[in-house]
Amino acid sequence: MTGALDNIKVIDLSRILAGPWASQMLADMGAQVIKVERPGKGDDTRLWGPPFITPAANKTSANAAYFHCANRNKQSIAVDITTTQGQQLLKALILQADVVIENYKVGGLKQYGLDYASLKALNPKLVYCSITGFGQDGPSAHKAGYDAMIQGEGGLMSLTGEPDGAPMKVGVALVDIATGLYSCNAILAALLARYSTNKGHGQYIDISLLDVQLAILANQGMNYLATGENPQRLGNGHPNIVPYQTFATQDGNLILAIGNDQQFEKFCRLAGCAELADSGRFSTNAVRVLNRKQLIPIIAQKLARHTTAWWVNELEQIAVPCGAVNTLAQVVNHPQIKHRKMIKQVPDENGDLIKTVASPINLSQTPLKYKSASPNLGQHTRQLLSQELGYSQSQIDQLFEAGIIS
């Protein structure tokens, strides 16, 4: 079967996580993604370890596990874009491309003739996605943006953590990942528009981490707009639903995720506190939210009487949503995760298999492909120059000797 994006070529000038996350999604869907990196250095995340993944056949080409989370199914070409020859080489690749993704500072690529206006003149069909911390305009546009600082500046940290504790960031780079998802969606929309309404022309996409952070505040953002009051940190509690949080059991922790009054009534009967569901203080979600401080200790006392497995088994039988709080070791061995084949193995350049977490996207007619592990720096430089641009081996050797490519 062919991939959904088999005829799409992407030039990926991005580094770290947000841009590579978007381009990996496109690569999984079948697009040819050419990752452009700095000779000798490459993407910073190649060194963001330990842990590192060291190929069995080449002990000198270890890359951080971090790098491998966002760069499978790509080809790597190492080009010095500060040189005229490097710029010409890259423009020749972009002339054939459908998409460019970059996350340089605002205006950073203009000096190399690799900004949207310059490339649009060469390739009008180009979809060009710029990812920055704060957007292309405005008083903060000049600032660099990193996930943790955006979680703070964009309000997420103020919502995360225990009520009496310090603000906390989320345990993964959530803003970068969400920015990658939004970027991929925007690119697909622009490609569709190119074919349907835009008369074969591409367009420019401006994505900002700060904008994404605000957008994904979701119900909490709307809670503020509705009341004008800053939402407070609730630890593992939910601002709009009670009980919807973690509780200690006899041997571990449980997430109880009660979403309606009928589920609450069933839980109370099982827990031996049916009177709570009839109480005027707790009978509806609205009053449970108002009386959270009185209700939660009662439920906590009930849940501490049995093991996590006991509660999960009993609650599932009466259709009350719940789940264990698992470690990653437990997650990857979860029967459902195994059934869904969410852990894949992909070959590196030597044929060694490297484990990767699969995409959650399942397409019936154009399934995603897991063709190759993340590339070594410059792994495909010679191949791409020869096959894509028709360079002779002597021309390629000269560029290598000049340090323009590696």
C-alpha positions as semicolon CSV with decimal commas, in nm:
position;residue;x (nm);y (nm);z (nm)
1;M;0,000;0,000;0,000
2;T;0,109;0,355;-0,070
3;G;0,137;0,618;0,201
4;A;-0,100;0,912;0,218
5;L;0,184;1,156;0,142
6;D;0,402;0,945;-0,088
7;N;0,431;1,227;-0,345
8;I;0,518;1,500;-0,094
9;K;0,875;1,620;-0,036
10;V;0,963;1,808;0,283
11;I;1,278;2,006;0,353
12;D;1,315;2,018;0,730
13;L;1,534;2,300;0,859
14;S;1,407;2,268;1,215
15;R;1,583;2,142;1,525
16;I;1,502;2,023;1,879
17;L;1,141;1,901;1,906
18;A;0,844;2,102;1,775
19;G;0,951;2,112;1,409
20;P;1,099;1,761;1,402
21;W;0,780;1,628;1,566
22;A;0,574;1,777;1,281
23;S;0,807;1,649;1,011
24;Q;0,820;1,301;1,166
25;M;0,441;1,286;1,144
26;L;0,463;1,376;0,775
27;A;0,738;1,116;0,725
28;D;0,529;0,846;0,896
29;M;0,249;0,928;0,651
30;G;0,482;0,864;0,359
31;A;0,640;1,200;0,280
32;Q;1,007;1,217;0,188
33;V;1,159;1,427;0,465
34;I;1,510;1,564;0,416
35;K;1,652;1,684;0,746
36;V;1,904;1,963;0,688
37;E;2,169;1,984;0,961
38;R;2,489;2,171;1,041
39;P;2,807;1,990;0,934
40;G;2,993;1,845;1,231
41;K;2,723;1,938;1,483
42;G;2,375;1,852;1,362
43;D;2,058;1,881;1,564
44;D;2,133;1,975;1,926
45;T;1,925;1,684;2,054
46;R;2,172;1,434;1,910
47;L;2,373;1,511;2,225
48;W;2,087;1,545;2,475
49;G;2,170;1,242;2,681
50;P;2,229;1,005;2,843
51;P;2,076;0,774;2,756
52;F;2,229;0,721;2,412
53;I;2,148;0,455;2,155
54;T;2,467;0,309;2,014
55;P;2,442;0,106;1,692
56;A;2,603;-0,234;1,728
57;A;2,804;-0,199;1,409
58;N;2,931;0,155;1,463
59;K;3,026;0,255;1,816
60;T;3,111;0,614;1,711
61;S;2,765;0,714;1,586
62;A;2,560;0,709;1,908
63;N;2,269;0,951;1,924
64;A;2,065;1,045;2,227
65;A;1,739;0,862;2,282
66;Y;1,582;1,210;2,280
67;F;1,687;1,258;1,916
68;H;1,536;0,924;1,820
69;C;1,191;1,021;1,952
70;A;1,133;1,272;1,671
71;N;1,346;1,185;1,367
72;R;1,259;0,840;1,229
73;N;1,184;0,789;0,860
74;K;1,400;1,087;0,760
75;Q;1,708;1,142;0,548
76;S;1,990;1,359;0,684
77;I;2,198;1,596;0,476
78;A;2,463;1,813;0,642
79;V;2,501;2,150;0,465
80;D;2,664;2,477;0,567
81;I;2,390;2,724;0,475
82;T;2,614;3,021;0,560
83;T;2,805;2,960;0,236
84;T;2,691;3,059;-0,112
85;Q;2,737;2,705;-0,241
86;G;2,545;2,562;0,052
87;Q;2,259;2,801;-0,013
88;Q;2,254;2,715;-0,383
89;L;2,248;2,345;-0,304
90;L;1,961;2,386;-0,061
91;K;1,762;2,605;-0,301
92;A;1,798;2,337;-0,567
93;L;1,641;2,086;-0,328
94;I;1,366;2,332;-0,230
95;L;1,287;2,396;-0,596
96;Q;1,160;2,036;-0,609
97;A;0,995;2,043;-0,265
98;D;0,638;2,086;-0,143
99;V;0,705;2,190;0,217
100;V;0,971;2,372;0,415
101;I;0,970;2,367;0,797
102;E;1,200;2,595;0,995
103;N;1,234;2,721;1,351
104;Y;1,499;2,992;1,322
105;K;1,458;3,325;1,499
106;V;1,238;3,577;1,319
107;G;1,420;3,691;1,006
108;G;1,708;3,451;1,068
109;L;1,697;3,287;0,727
110;K;1,654;3,603;0,520
111;Q;2,030;3,669;0,515
112;Y;2,074;3,334;0,338
113;G;1,794;3,385;0,087
114;L;1,599;3,103;0,254
115;D;1,308;3,310;0,384
116;Y;0,955;3,258;0,250
117;A;0,952;3,557;0,017
118;S;1,276;3,450;-0,153
119;L;1,176;3,085;-0,185
120;K;0,820;3,161;-0,296
121;A;0,967;3,340;-0,597
122;L;1,156;3,021;-0,685
123;N;0,876;2,776;-0,600
124;P;0,523;2,926;-0,583
125;K;0,368;2,593;-0,478
126;L;0,577;2,586;-0,159
127;V;0,408;2,551;0,181
128;Y;0,644;2,720;0,425
129;C;0,596;2,668;0,801
130;S;0,782;2,890;1,047
131;I;0,784;2,786;1,414
132;T;0,900;3,041;1,671
133;G;0,859;3,104;2,040
134;F;0,641;3,412;2,012
135;G;0,535;3,453;1,648
136;Q;0,652;3,662;1,355
137;D;0,532;3,997;1,491
138;G;0,457;4,174;1,818
139;P;0,670;4,305;2,107
140;S;0,812;3,961;2,194
141;A;0,874;3,836;1,840
142;H;1,250;3,879;1,874
143;K;1,274;3,646;2,176
144;A;1,378;3,283;2,157
145;G;1,129;3,036;2,303
146;Y;1,183;2,706;2,482
147;D;0,918;2,468;2,608
148;A;0,970;2,512;2,983
149;M;0,978;2,892;2,968
150;I;0,664;2,893;2,752
151;Q;0,486;2,662;3,000
152;G;0,564;2,930;3,257
153;E;0,494;3,241;3,051
154;G;0,185;3,088;2,890
155;G;0,015;2,999;3,217
156;L;0,037;2,619;3,223
157;M;0,278;2,607;3,518
158;S;0,043;2,822;3,726
159;L;-0,217;2,545;3,692
160;T;0,017;2,252;3,755
161;G;0,131;2,125;4,095
162;E;-0,006;2,082;4,444
163;P;-0,225;2,363;4,584
164;D;0,033;2,464;4,845
165;G;0,337;2,376;4,635
166;A;0,541;2,552;4,371
167;P;0,425;2,585;4,009
168;M;0,539;2,280;3,809
169;K;0,606;2,206;3,446
170;V;0,455;1,900;3,281
171;G;0,680;1,590;3,273
172;V;0,730;1,604;2,894
173;A;0,780;1,899;2,657
174;L;0,406;1,931;2,602
175;V;0,412;2,271;2,432
176;D;0,671;2,158;2,177
177;I;0,473;1,843;2,102
178;A;0,143;2,031;2,070
179;T;0,315;2,285;1,845
180;G;0,433;1,999;1,625
181;L;0,077;1,865;1,606
182;Y;-0,068;2,206;1,518
183;S;0,208;2,262;1,261
184;C;0,144;1,927;1,094
185;N;-0,230;2,001;1,079
186;A;-0,164;2,343;0,930
187;I;0,073;2,198;0,668
188;L;-0,182;1,935;0,565
189;A;-0,452;2,205;0,541
190;A;-0,224;2,421;0,325
191;L;-0,143;2,128;0,096
192;L;-0,514;2,051;0,060
193;A;-0,586;2,417;-0,016
194;R;-0,310;2,416;-0,277
195;Y;-0,485;2,138;-0,464
196;S;-0,844;2,255;-0,409
197;T;-0,881;2,632;-0,378
198;N;-0,541;2,798;-0,402
199;K;-0,476;2,735;-0,773
200;G;-0,162;2,536;-0,716
201;H;0,000;2,794;-0,490
202;G;0,137;2,731;-0,144
203;Q;0,123;2,965;0,152
204;Y;0,302;3,082;0,463
205;I;0,229;2,934;0,809
206;D;0,317;3,128;1,125
207;I;0,309;2,904;1,437
208;S;0,410;3,027;1,782
209;L;0,474;2,822;2,095
210;L;0,309;3,089;2,310
211;D;-0,005;3,089;2,090
212;V;-0,018;2,709;2,111
213;Q;0,024;2,716;2,488
214;L;-0,273;2,950;2,525
215;A;-0,482;2,744;2,282
216;I;-0,428;2,419;2,471
217;L;-0,537;2,566;2,803
218;A;-0,877;2,448;2,679
219;N;-1,134;2,442;2,960
220;Q;-0,900;2,627;3,197
221;G;-0,867;2,912;2,949
222;M;-1,244;2,930;2,916
223;N;-1,284;2,907;3,294
224;Y;-1,080;3,225;3,324
225;L;-1,266;3,404;3,042
226;A;-1,597;3,313;3,202
227;T;-1,508;3,430;3,553
228;G;-1,208;3,661;3,532
229;E;-1,053;3,456;3,812
230;N;-0,720;3,275;3,788
231;P;-0,772;2,897;3,819
232;Q;-0,590;2,751;4,118
233;R;-0,355;2,455;4,127
234;L;-0,538;2,138;4,229
235;G;-0,263;1,877;4,218
236;N;-0,418;1,578;4,044
237;G;-0,770;1,713;4,087
238;H;-0,994;1,850;3,811
239;P;-1,124;2,208;3,816
240;N;-1,469;2,120;3,680
241;I;-1,536;1,757;3,778
242;V;-1,537;1,587;4,121
243;P;-1,423;1,320;4,198
244;Y;-1,175;1,313;3,910
245;Q;-0,824;1,263;4,046
246;T;-0,571;1,019;4,189
247;F;-0,625;0,843;4,520
248;A;-0,398;0,620;4,727
249;T;-0,512;0,258;4,750
250;Q;-0,391;-0,018;4,981
251;D;-0,091;-0,085;4,757
252;G;-0,058;0,195;4,504
253;N;-0,251;0,471;4,331
254;L;-0,571;0,486;4,131
255;I;-0,722;0,742;3,896
256;L;-1,093;0,776;3,961
257;A;-1,253;0,960;3,668
258;I;-1,621;1,001;3,745
259;G;-1,783;1,207;3,471
260;N;-2,152;1,212;3,566
261;D;-2,392;1,171;3,856
262;Q;-2,494;0,815;3,761
263;Q;-2,133;0,701;3,780
264;F;-2,097;0,869;4,117
265;E;-2,402;0,687;4,250
266;K;-2,268;0,350;4,133
267;F;-1,931;0,421;4,291
268;C;-2,091;0,514;4,622
269;R;-2,291;0,192;4,634
270;L;-1,978;-0,015;4,568
271;A;-1,774;0,179;4,825
272;G;-2,039;0,141;5,093
273;C;-2,132;0,508;5,111
274;A;-2,456;0,523;4,914
275;E;-2,578;0,806;5,138
276;L;-2,331;1,044;4,971
277;A;-2,511;1,018;4,639
278;D;-2,836;1,120;4,809
279;S;-2,684;1,408;5,002
280;G;-2,768;1,761;4,892
281;R;-2,398;1,841;4,924
282;F;-2,281;1,575;4,679
283;S;-2,570;1,455;4,460
284;T;-2,472;1,656;4,151
285;N;-2,137;1,742;4,000
286;A;-2,196;2,114;4,051
287;V;-2,234;2,076;4,428
288;R;-1,951;1,822;4,444
289;V;-1,719;2,082;4,292
290;L;-1,833;2,338;4,551
291;N;-1,791;2,087;4,836
292;R;-1,471;1,924;4,709
293;K;-1,282;1,968;5,039
294;Q;-1,547;1,779;5,235
295;L;-1,597;1,496;4,984
296;I;-1,242;1,404;4,883
297;P;-1,124;1,288;5,230
298;I;-1,428;1,059;5,259
299;I;-1,357;0,897;4,923
300;A;-0,986;0,871;5,001
301;Q;-1,065;0,678;5,318
302;K;-1,285;0,432;5,126
303;L;-1,031;0,372;4,847
304;A;-0,747;0,303;5,089
305;R;-0,925;-0,014;5,206
306;H;-0,852;-0,223;4,895
307;T;-0,576;-0,274;4,640
308;T;-0,559;-0,094;4,308
309;A;-0,631;-0,417;4,120
310;W;-0,942;-0,481;4,333
311;W;-1,082;-0,136;4,262
312;V;-1,006;-0,151;3,889
313;N;-1,173;-0,490;3,858
314;E;-1,482;-0,393;4,058
315;L;-1,526;-0,047;3,907
316;E;-1,487;-0,171;3,551
317;Q;-1,767;-0,422;3,612
318;I;-2,007;-0,138;3,694
319;A;-1,875;0,095;3,418
320;V;-1,717;0,354;3,645
321;P;-1,406;0,497;3,471
322;C;-1,081;0,432;3,655
323;G;-0,727;0,317;3,600
324;A;-0,402;0,233;3,772
325;V;-0,120;0,488;3,784
326;N;0,145;0,295;3,591
327;T;0,517;0,332;3,547
328;L;0,652;0,333;3,190
329;A;0,769;-0,024;3,239
330;Q;0,411;-0,120;3,315
331;V;0,277;0,085;3,024
332;V;0,491;-0,077;2,755
333;N;0,391;-0,419;2,890
334;H;0,023;-0,329;2,913
335;P;-0,186;-0,591;2,728
336;Q;-0,372;-0,322;2,532
337;I;-0,050;-0,146;2,430
338;K;0,090;-0,479;2,310
339;H;-0,231;-0,559;2,122
340;R;-0,223;-0,217;1,953
341;K;0,146;-0,272;1,862
342;M;0,245;0,070;1,991
343;I;0,610;-0,029;2,031
344;K;0,774;-0,084;1,692
345;Q;1,123;-0,179;1,582
346;V;1,284;0,011;1,297
347;P;1,618;-0,060;1,127
348;D;1,913;0,177;1,138
349;E;2,161;0,213;0,852
350;N;2,333;-0,115;0,953
351;G;2,011;-0,313;0,987
352;D;2,016;-0,311;1,367
353;L;1,666;-0,277;1,511
354;I;1,586;0,019;1,735
355;K;1,268;0,038;1,939
356;T;1,037;0,335;1,884
357;V;0,698;0,448;2,013
358;A;0,455;0,427;1,723
359;S;0,225;0,699;1,599
360;P;-0,132;0,669;1,731
361;I;-0,268;0,732;1,379
362;N;-0,417;0,431;1,204
363;L;-0,531;0,478;0,843
364;S;-0,713;0,189;0,677
365;Q;-0,616;0,256;0,314
366;T;-0,284;0,439;0,350
367;P;-0,125;0,299;0,666
368;L;0,172;0,469;0,826
369;K;0,516;0,324;0,758
370;Y;0,811;0,263;0,987
371;K;1,092;0,238;0,734
372;S;1,402;0,355;0,917
373;A;1,538;0,473;1,248
374;S;1,661;0,828;1,292
375;P;1,953;0,894;1,055
376;N;2,313;0,954;1,146
377;L;2,438;1,305;1,077
378;G;2,487;1,346;0,702
379;Q;2,401;0,983;0,638
380;H;2,227;1,062;0,310
381;T;2,431;1,360;0,190
382;R;2,603;1,182;-0,098
383;Q;2,290;0,992;-0,198
384;L;2,071;1,303;-0,209
385;L;2,320;1,515;-0,402
386;S;2,368;1,236;-0,655
387;Q;2,010;1,116;-0,695
388;E;1,811;1,434;-0,633
389;L;2,039;1,694;-0,789
390;G;2,254;1,495;-1,030
391;Y;2,589;1,589;-0,879
392;S;2,887;1,384;-0,990
393;Q;3,108;1,211;-0,736
394;S;3,389;1,456;-0,808
395;Q;3,158;1,752;-0,744
396;I;3,044;1,595;-0,417
397;D;3,405;1,526;-0,315
398;Q;3,495;1,891;-0,374
399;L;3,210;2,007;-0,151
400;F;3,322;1,767;0,121
401;E;3,681;1,888;0,097
402;A;3,563;2,251;0,121
403;G;3,362;2,170;0,436
404;I;3,035;2,283;0,277
405;I;2,880;1,942;0,332
406;S;2,957;1,646;0,554
